[in-house]
mmCIF file of C-alpha atoms in Angstrom:
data_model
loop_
_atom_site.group_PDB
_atom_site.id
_atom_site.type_symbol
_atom_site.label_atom_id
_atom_site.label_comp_id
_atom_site.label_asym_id
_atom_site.label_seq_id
_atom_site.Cartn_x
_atom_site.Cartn_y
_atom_site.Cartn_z
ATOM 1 C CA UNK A 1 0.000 0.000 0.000
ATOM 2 C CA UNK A 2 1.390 3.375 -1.183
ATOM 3 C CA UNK A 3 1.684 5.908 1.225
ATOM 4 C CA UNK A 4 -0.745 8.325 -0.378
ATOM 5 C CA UNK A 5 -3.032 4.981 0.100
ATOM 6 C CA UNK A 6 -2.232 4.710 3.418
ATOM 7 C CA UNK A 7 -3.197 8.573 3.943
ATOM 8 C CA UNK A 8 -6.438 8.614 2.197
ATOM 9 C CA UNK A 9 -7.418 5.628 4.247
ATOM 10 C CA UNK A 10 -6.924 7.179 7.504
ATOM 11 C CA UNK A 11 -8.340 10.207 6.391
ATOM 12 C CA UNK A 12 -11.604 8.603 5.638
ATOM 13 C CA UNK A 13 -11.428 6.804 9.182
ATOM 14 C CA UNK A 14 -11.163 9.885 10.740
ATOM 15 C CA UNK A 15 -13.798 11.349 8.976
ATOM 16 C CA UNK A 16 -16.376 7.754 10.222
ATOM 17 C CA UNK A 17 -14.580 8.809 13.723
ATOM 18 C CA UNK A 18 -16.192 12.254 13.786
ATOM 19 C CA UNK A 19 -19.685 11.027 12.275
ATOM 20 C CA UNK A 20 -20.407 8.637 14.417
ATOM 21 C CA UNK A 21 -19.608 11.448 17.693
ATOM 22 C CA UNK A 22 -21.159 13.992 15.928
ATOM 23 C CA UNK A 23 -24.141 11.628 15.541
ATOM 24 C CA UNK A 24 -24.217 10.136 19.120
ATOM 25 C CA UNK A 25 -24.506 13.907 20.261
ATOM 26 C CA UNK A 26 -26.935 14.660 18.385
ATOM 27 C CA UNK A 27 -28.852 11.503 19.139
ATOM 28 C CA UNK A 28 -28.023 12.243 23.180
ATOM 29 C CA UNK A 29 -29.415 15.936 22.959
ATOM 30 C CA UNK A 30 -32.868 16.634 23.881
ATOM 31 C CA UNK A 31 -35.427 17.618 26.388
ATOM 32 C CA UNK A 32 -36.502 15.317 29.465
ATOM 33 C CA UNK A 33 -38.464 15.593 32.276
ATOM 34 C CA UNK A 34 -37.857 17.466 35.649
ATOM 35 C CA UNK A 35 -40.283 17.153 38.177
ATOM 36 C CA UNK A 36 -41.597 14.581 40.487
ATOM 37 C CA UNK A 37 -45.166 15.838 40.072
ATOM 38 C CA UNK A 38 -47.313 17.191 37.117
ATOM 39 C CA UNK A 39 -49.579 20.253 38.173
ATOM 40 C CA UNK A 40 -53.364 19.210 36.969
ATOM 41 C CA UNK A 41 -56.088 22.489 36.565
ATOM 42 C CA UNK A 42 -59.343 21.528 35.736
ATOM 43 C CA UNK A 43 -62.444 23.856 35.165
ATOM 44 C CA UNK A 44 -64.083 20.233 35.337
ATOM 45 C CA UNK A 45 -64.356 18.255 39.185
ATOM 46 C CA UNK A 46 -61.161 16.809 39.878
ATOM 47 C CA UNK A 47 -58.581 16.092 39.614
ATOM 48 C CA UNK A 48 -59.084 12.685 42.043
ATOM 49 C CA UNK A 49 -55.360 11.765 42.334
ATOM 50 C CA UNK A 50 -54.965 7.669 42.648
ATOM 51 C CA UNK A 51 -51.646 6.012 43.100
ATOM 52 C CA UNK A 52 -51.276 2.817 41.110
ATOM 53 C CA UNK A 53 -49.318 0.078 40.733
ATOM 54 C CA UNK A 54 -47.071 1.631 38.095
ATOM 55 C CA UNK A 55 -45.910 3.870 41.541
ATOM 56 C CA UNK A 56 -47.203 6.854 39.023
ATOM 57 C CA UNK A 57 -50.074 8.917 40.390
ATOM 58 C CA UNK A 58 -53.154 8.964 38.068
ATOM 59 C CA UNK A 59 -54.968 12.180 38.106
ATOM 60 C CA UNK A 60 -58.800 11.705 37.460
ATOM 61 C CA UNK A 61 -60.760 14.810 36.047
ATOM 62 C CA UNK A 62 -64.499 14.970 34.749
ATOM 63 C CA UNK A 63 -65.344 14.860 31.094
ATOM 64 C CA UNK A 64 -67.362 17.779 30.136
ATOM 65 C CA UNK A 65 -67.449 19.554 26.563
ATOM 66 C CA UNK A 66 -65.806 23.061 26.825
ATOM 67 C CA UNK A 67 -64.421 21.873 30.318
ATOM 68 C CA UNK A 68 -60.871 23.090 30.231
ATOM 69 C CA UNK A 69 -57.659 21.426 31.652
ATOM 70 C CA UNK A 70 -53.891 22.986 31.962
ATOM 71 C CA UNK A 71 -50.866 21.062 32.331
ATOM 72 C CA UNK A 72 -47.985 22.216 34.205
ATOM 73 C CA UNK A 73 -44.180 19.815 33.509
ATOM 74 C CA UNK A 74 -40.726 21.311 34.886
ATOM 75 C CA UNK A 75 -38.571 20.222 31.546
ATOM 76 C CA UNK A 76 -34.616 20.609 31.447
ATOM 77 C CA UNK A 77 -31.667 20.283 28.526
ATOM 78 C CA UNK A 78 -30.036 17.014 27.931
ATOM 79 C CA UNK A 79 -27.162 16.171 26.011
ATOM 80 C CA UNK A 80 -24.214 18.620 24.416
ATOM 81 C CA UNK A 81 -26.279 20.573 21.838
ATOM 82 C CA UNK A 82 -28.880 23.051 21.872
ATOM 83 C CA UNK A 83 -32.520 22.251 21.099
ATOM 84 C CA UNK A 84 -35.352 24.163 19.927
ATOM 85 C CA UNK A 85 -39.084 23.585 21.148
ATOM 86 C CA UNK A 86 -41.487 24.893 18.434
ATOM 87 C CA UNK A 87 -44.458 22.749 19.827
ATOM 88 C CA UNK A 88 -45.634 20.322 22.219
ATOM 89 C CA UNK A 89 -48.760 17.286 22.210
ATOM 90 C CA UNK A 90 -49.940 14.316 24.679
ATOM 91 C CA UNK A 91 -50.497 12.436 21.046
ATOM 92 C CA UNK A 92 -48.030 11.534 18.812
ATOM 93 C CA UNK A 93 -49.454 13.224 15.858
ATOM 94 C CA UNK A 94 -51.355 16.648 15.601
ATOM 95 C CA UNK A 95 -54.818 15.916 15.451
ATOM 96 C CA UNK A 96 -57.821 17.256 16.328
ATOM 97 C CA UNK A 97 -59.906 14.590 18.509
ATOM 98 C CA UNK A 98 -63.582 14.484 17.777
ATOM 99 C CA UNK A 99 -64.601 13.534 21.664
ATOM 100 C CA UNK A 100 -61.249 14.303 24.160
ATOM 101 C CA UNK A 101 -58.720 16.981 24.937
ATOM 102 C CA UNK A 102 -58.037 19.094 22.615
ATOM 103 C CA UNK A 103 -54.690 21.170 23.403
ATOM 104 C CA UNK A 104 -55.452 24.883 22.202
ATOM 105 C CA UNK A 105 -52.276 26.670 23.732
ATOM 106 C CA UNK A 106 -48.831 25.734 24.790
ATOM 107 C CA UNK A 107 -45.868 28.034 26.020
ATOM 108 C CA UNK A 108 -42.449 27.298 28.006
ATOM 109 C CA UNK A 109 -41.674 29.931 30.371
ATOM 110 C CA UNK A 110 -38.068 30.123 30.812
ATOM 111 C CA UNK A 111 -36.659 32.627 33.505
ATOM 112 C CA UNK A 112 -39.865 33.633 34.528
ATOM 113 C CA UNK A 113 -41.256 34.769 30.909
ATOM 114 C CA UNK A 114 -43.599 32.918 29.121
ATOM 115 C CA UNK A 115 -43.318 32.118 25.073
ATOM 116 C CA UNK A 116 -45.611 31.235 23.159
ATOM 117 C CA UNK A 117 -45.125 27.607 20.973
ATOM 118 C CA UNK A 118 -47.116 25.998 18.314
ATOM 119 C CA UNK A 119 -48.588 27.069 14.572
ATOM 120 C CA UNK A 120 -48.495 30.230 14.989
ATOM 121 C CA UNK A 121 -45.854 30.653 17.747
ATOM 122 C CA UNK A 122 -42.122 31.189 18.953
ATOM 123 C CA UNK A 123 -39.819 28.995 19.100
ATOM 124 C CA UNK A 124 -37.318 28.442 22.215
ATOM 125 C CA UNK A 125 -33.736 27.005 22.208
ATOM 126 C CA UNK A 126 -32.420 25.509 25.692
ATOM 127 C CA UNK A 127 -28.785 25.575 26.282
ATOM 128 C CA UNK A 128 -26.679 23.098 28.463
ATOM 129 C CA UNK A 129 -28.055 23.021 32.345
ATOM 130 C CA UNK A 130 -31.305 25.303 31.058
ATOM 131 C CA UNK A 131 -34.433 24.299 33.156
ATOM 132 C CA UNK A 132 -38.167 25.569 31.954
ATOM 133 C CA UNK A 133 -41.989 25.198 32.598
ATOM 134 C CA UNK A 134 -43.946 23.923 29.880
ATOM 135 C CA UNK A 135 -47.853 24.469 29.794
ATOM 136 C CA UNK A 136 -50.196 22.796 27.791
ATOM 137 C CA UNK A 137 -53.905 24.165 27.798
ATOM 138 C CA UNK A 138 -56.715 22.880 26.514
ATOM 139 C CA UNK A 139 -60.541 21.635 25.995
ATOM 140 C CA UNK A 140 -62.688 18.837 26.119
ATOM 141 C CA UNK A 141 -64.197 18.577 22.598
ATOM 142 C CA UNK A 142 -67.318 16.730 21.446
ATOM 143 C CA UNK A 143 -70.970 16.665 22.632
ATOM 144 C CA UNK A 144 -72.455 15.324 25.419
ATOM 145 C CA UNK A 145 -72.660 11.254 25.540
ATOM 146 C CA UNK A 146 -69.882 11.302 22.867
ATOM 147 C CA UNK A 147 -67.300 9.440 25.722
ATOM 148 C CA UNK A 148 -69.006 6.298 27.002
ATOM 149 C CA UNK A 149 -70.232 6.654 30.349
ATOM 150 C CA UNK A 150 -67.604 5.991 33.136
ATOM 151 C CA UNK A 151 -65.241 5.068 30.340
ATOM 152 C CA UNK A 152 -61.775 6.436 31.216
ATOM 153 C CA UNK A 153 -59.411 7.763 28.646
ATOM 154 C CA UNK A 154 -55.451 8.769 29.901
ATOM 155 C CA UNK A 155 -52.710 10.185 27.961
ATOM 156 C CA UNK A 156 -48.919 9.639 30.268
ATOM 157 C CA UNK A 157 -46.705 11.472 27.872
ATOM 158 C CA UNK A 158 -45.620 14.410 26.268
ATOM 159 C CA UNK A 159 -44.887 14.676 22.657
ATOM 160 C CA UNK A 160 -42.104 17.402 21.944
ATOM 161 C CA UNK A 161 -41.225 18.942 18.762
ATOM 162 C CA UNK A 162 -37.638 19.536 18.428
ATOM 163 C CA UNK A 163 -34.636 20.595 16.359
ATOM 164 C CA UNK A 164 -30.822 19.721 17.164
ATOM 165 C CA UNK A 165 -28.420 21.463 14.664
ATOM 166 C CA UNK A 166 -31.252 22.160 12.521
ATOM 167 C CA UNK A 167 -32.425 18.436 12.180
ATOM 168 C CA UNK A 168 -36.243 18.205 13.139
ATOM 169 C CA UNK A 169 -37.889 15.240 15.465
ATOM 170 C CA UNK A 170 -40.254 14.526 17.734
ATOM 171 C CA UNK A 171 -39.580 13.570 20.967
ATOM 172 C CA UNK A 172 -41.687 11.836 23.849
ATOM 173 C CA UNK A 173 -41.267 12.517 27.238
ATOM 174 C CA UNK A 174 -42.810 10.527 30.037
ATOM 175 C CA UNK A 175 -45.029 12.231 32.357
ATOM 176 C CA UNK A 176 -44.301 12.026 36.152
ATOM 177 C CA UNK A 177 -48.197 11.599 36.597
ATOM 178 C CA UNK A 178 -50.900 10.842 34.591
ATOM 179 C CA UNK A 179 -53.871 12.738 33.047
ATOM 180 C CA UNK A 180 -57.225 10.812 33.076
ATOM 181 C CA UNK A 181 -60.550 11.744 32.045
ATOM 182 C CA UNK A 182 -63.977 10.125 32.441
ATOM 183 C CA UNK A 183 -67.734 11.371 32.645
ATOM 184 C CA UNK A 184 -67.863 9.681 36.482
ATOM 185 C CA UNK A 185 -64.066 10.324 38.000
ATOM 186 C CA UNK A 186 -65.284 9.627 41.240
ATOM 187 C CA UNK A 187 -66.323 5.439 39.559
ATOM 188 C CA UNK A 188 -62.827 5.510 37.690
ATOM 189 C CA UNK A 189 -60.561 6.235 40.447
ATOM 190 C CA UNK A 190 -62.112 4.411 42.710
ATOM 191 C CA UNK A 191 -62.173 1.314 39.758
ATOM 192 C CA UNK A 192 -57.804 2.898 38.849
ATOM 193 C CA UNK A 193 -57.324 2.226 42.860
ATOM 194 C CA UNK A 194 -58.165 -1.550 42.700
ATOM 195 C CA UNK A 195 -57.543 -2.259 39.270
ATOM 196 C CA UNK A 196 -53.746 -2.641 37.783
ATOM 197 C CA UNK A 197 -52.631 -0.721 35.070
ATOM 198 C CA UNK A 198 -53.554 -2.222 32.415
ATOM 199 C CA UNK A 199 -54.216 -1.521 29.583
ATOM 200 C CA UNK A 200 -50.609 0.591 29.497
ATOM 201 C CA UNK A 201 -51.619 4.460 29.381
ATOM 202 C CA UNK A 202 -52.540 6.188 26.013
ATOM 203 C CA UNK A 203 -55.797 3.722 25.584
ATOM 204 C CA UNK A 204 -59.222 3.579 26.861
ATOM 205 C CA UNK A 205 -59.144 1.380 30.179
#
């Protein structure tokens, strides 16, 4: 092997070397939860709050149309690179839902000033060790009887959209409590306190 063989061959190795960390830091930066609790506000009764066997605490509101709910999640950096939040979800896509919660308004306040994601929105880019608040408000959408009665519906994540170095993705993020809803809360935590979790959260139980 030539030594001008020999040179382009290292060259290109060194060039996989810095991929594959460039890569891996991208992959390792994000946004993850902070808090041990999830502040639930419901214009609805509730929320009933019911410890389960998954050790999360299931927050129980009622299902009303027009009822509103707010979410409150302490979020933080991870990783080496800065991300930017343009929008957050408890679904994985953006949809509108015919008979559920329908999130209306979302903001991060940072440093004690709230911005304003989604559509029509700012977007906000966390640094290494930056800590924030996001809020996600919403409605209960449908007509009456549109939710089986008692029926409870839960959503236990957050659905983040991100960019690191200008790449896009979506990111979940486990919430440290879970939101329920049902037209009786009072039947379905008292059914969530004897019952174990199951089926996993994000489906009717």
């Amino acid at each position: 092997m030539t030594h001008r063989s020999r040179g382009q061959l290292w060259r290109r190795v060194a060039l996989a070397c810095v991929a594959v960390v460039l890569l891996g830091a991208w992959g390792a930066s994000g946004v993850g939860s902070a808090a041990e609790r999830l502040s639930v506000r419901s214009s609805t009764a509730g929320p009933i709050p019911v410890l389960r066997d998954d050790d999360r605490v299931w927050n129980v509101v009622r299902f009303e149309p027009g009822g509103e709910v707010e979410l409150r999640l302490a979020v933080a950096h991870r990783g080496p690179l800065p991300v930017t939040v343009s929008d957050a979800r408890v679904t994985r896509r953006a949809r509108t839902e015919a008979c559920g919660w329908v999130i209306d308004d979302v903001g991060i306040d940072r440093s004690g000033e709230e911005v304003a994601l989604g559509r029509d929105g700012q977007r906000v880019t966390l640094q290494r060790g930056d800590t924030a608040e996001l809020r996600l408000s919403g409605r209960f959408s449908g007509e009456a009887g549109c939710l089986p009665a008692a029926t409870p519906v839960s959503r236990g994540a957050a659905y983040l959209d991100i960019s690191v170095a200008g790449v896009p993705r979506q990111q979940r993020i486990p919430l440290p409590e879970v939101l329920t809803w049902s037209t009786d809360p009072a039947s379905s935590a008292d059914r969530f306190a004897r019952s174990p979790t199951a089926p996993r959260v994000g489906s009717p139980a």
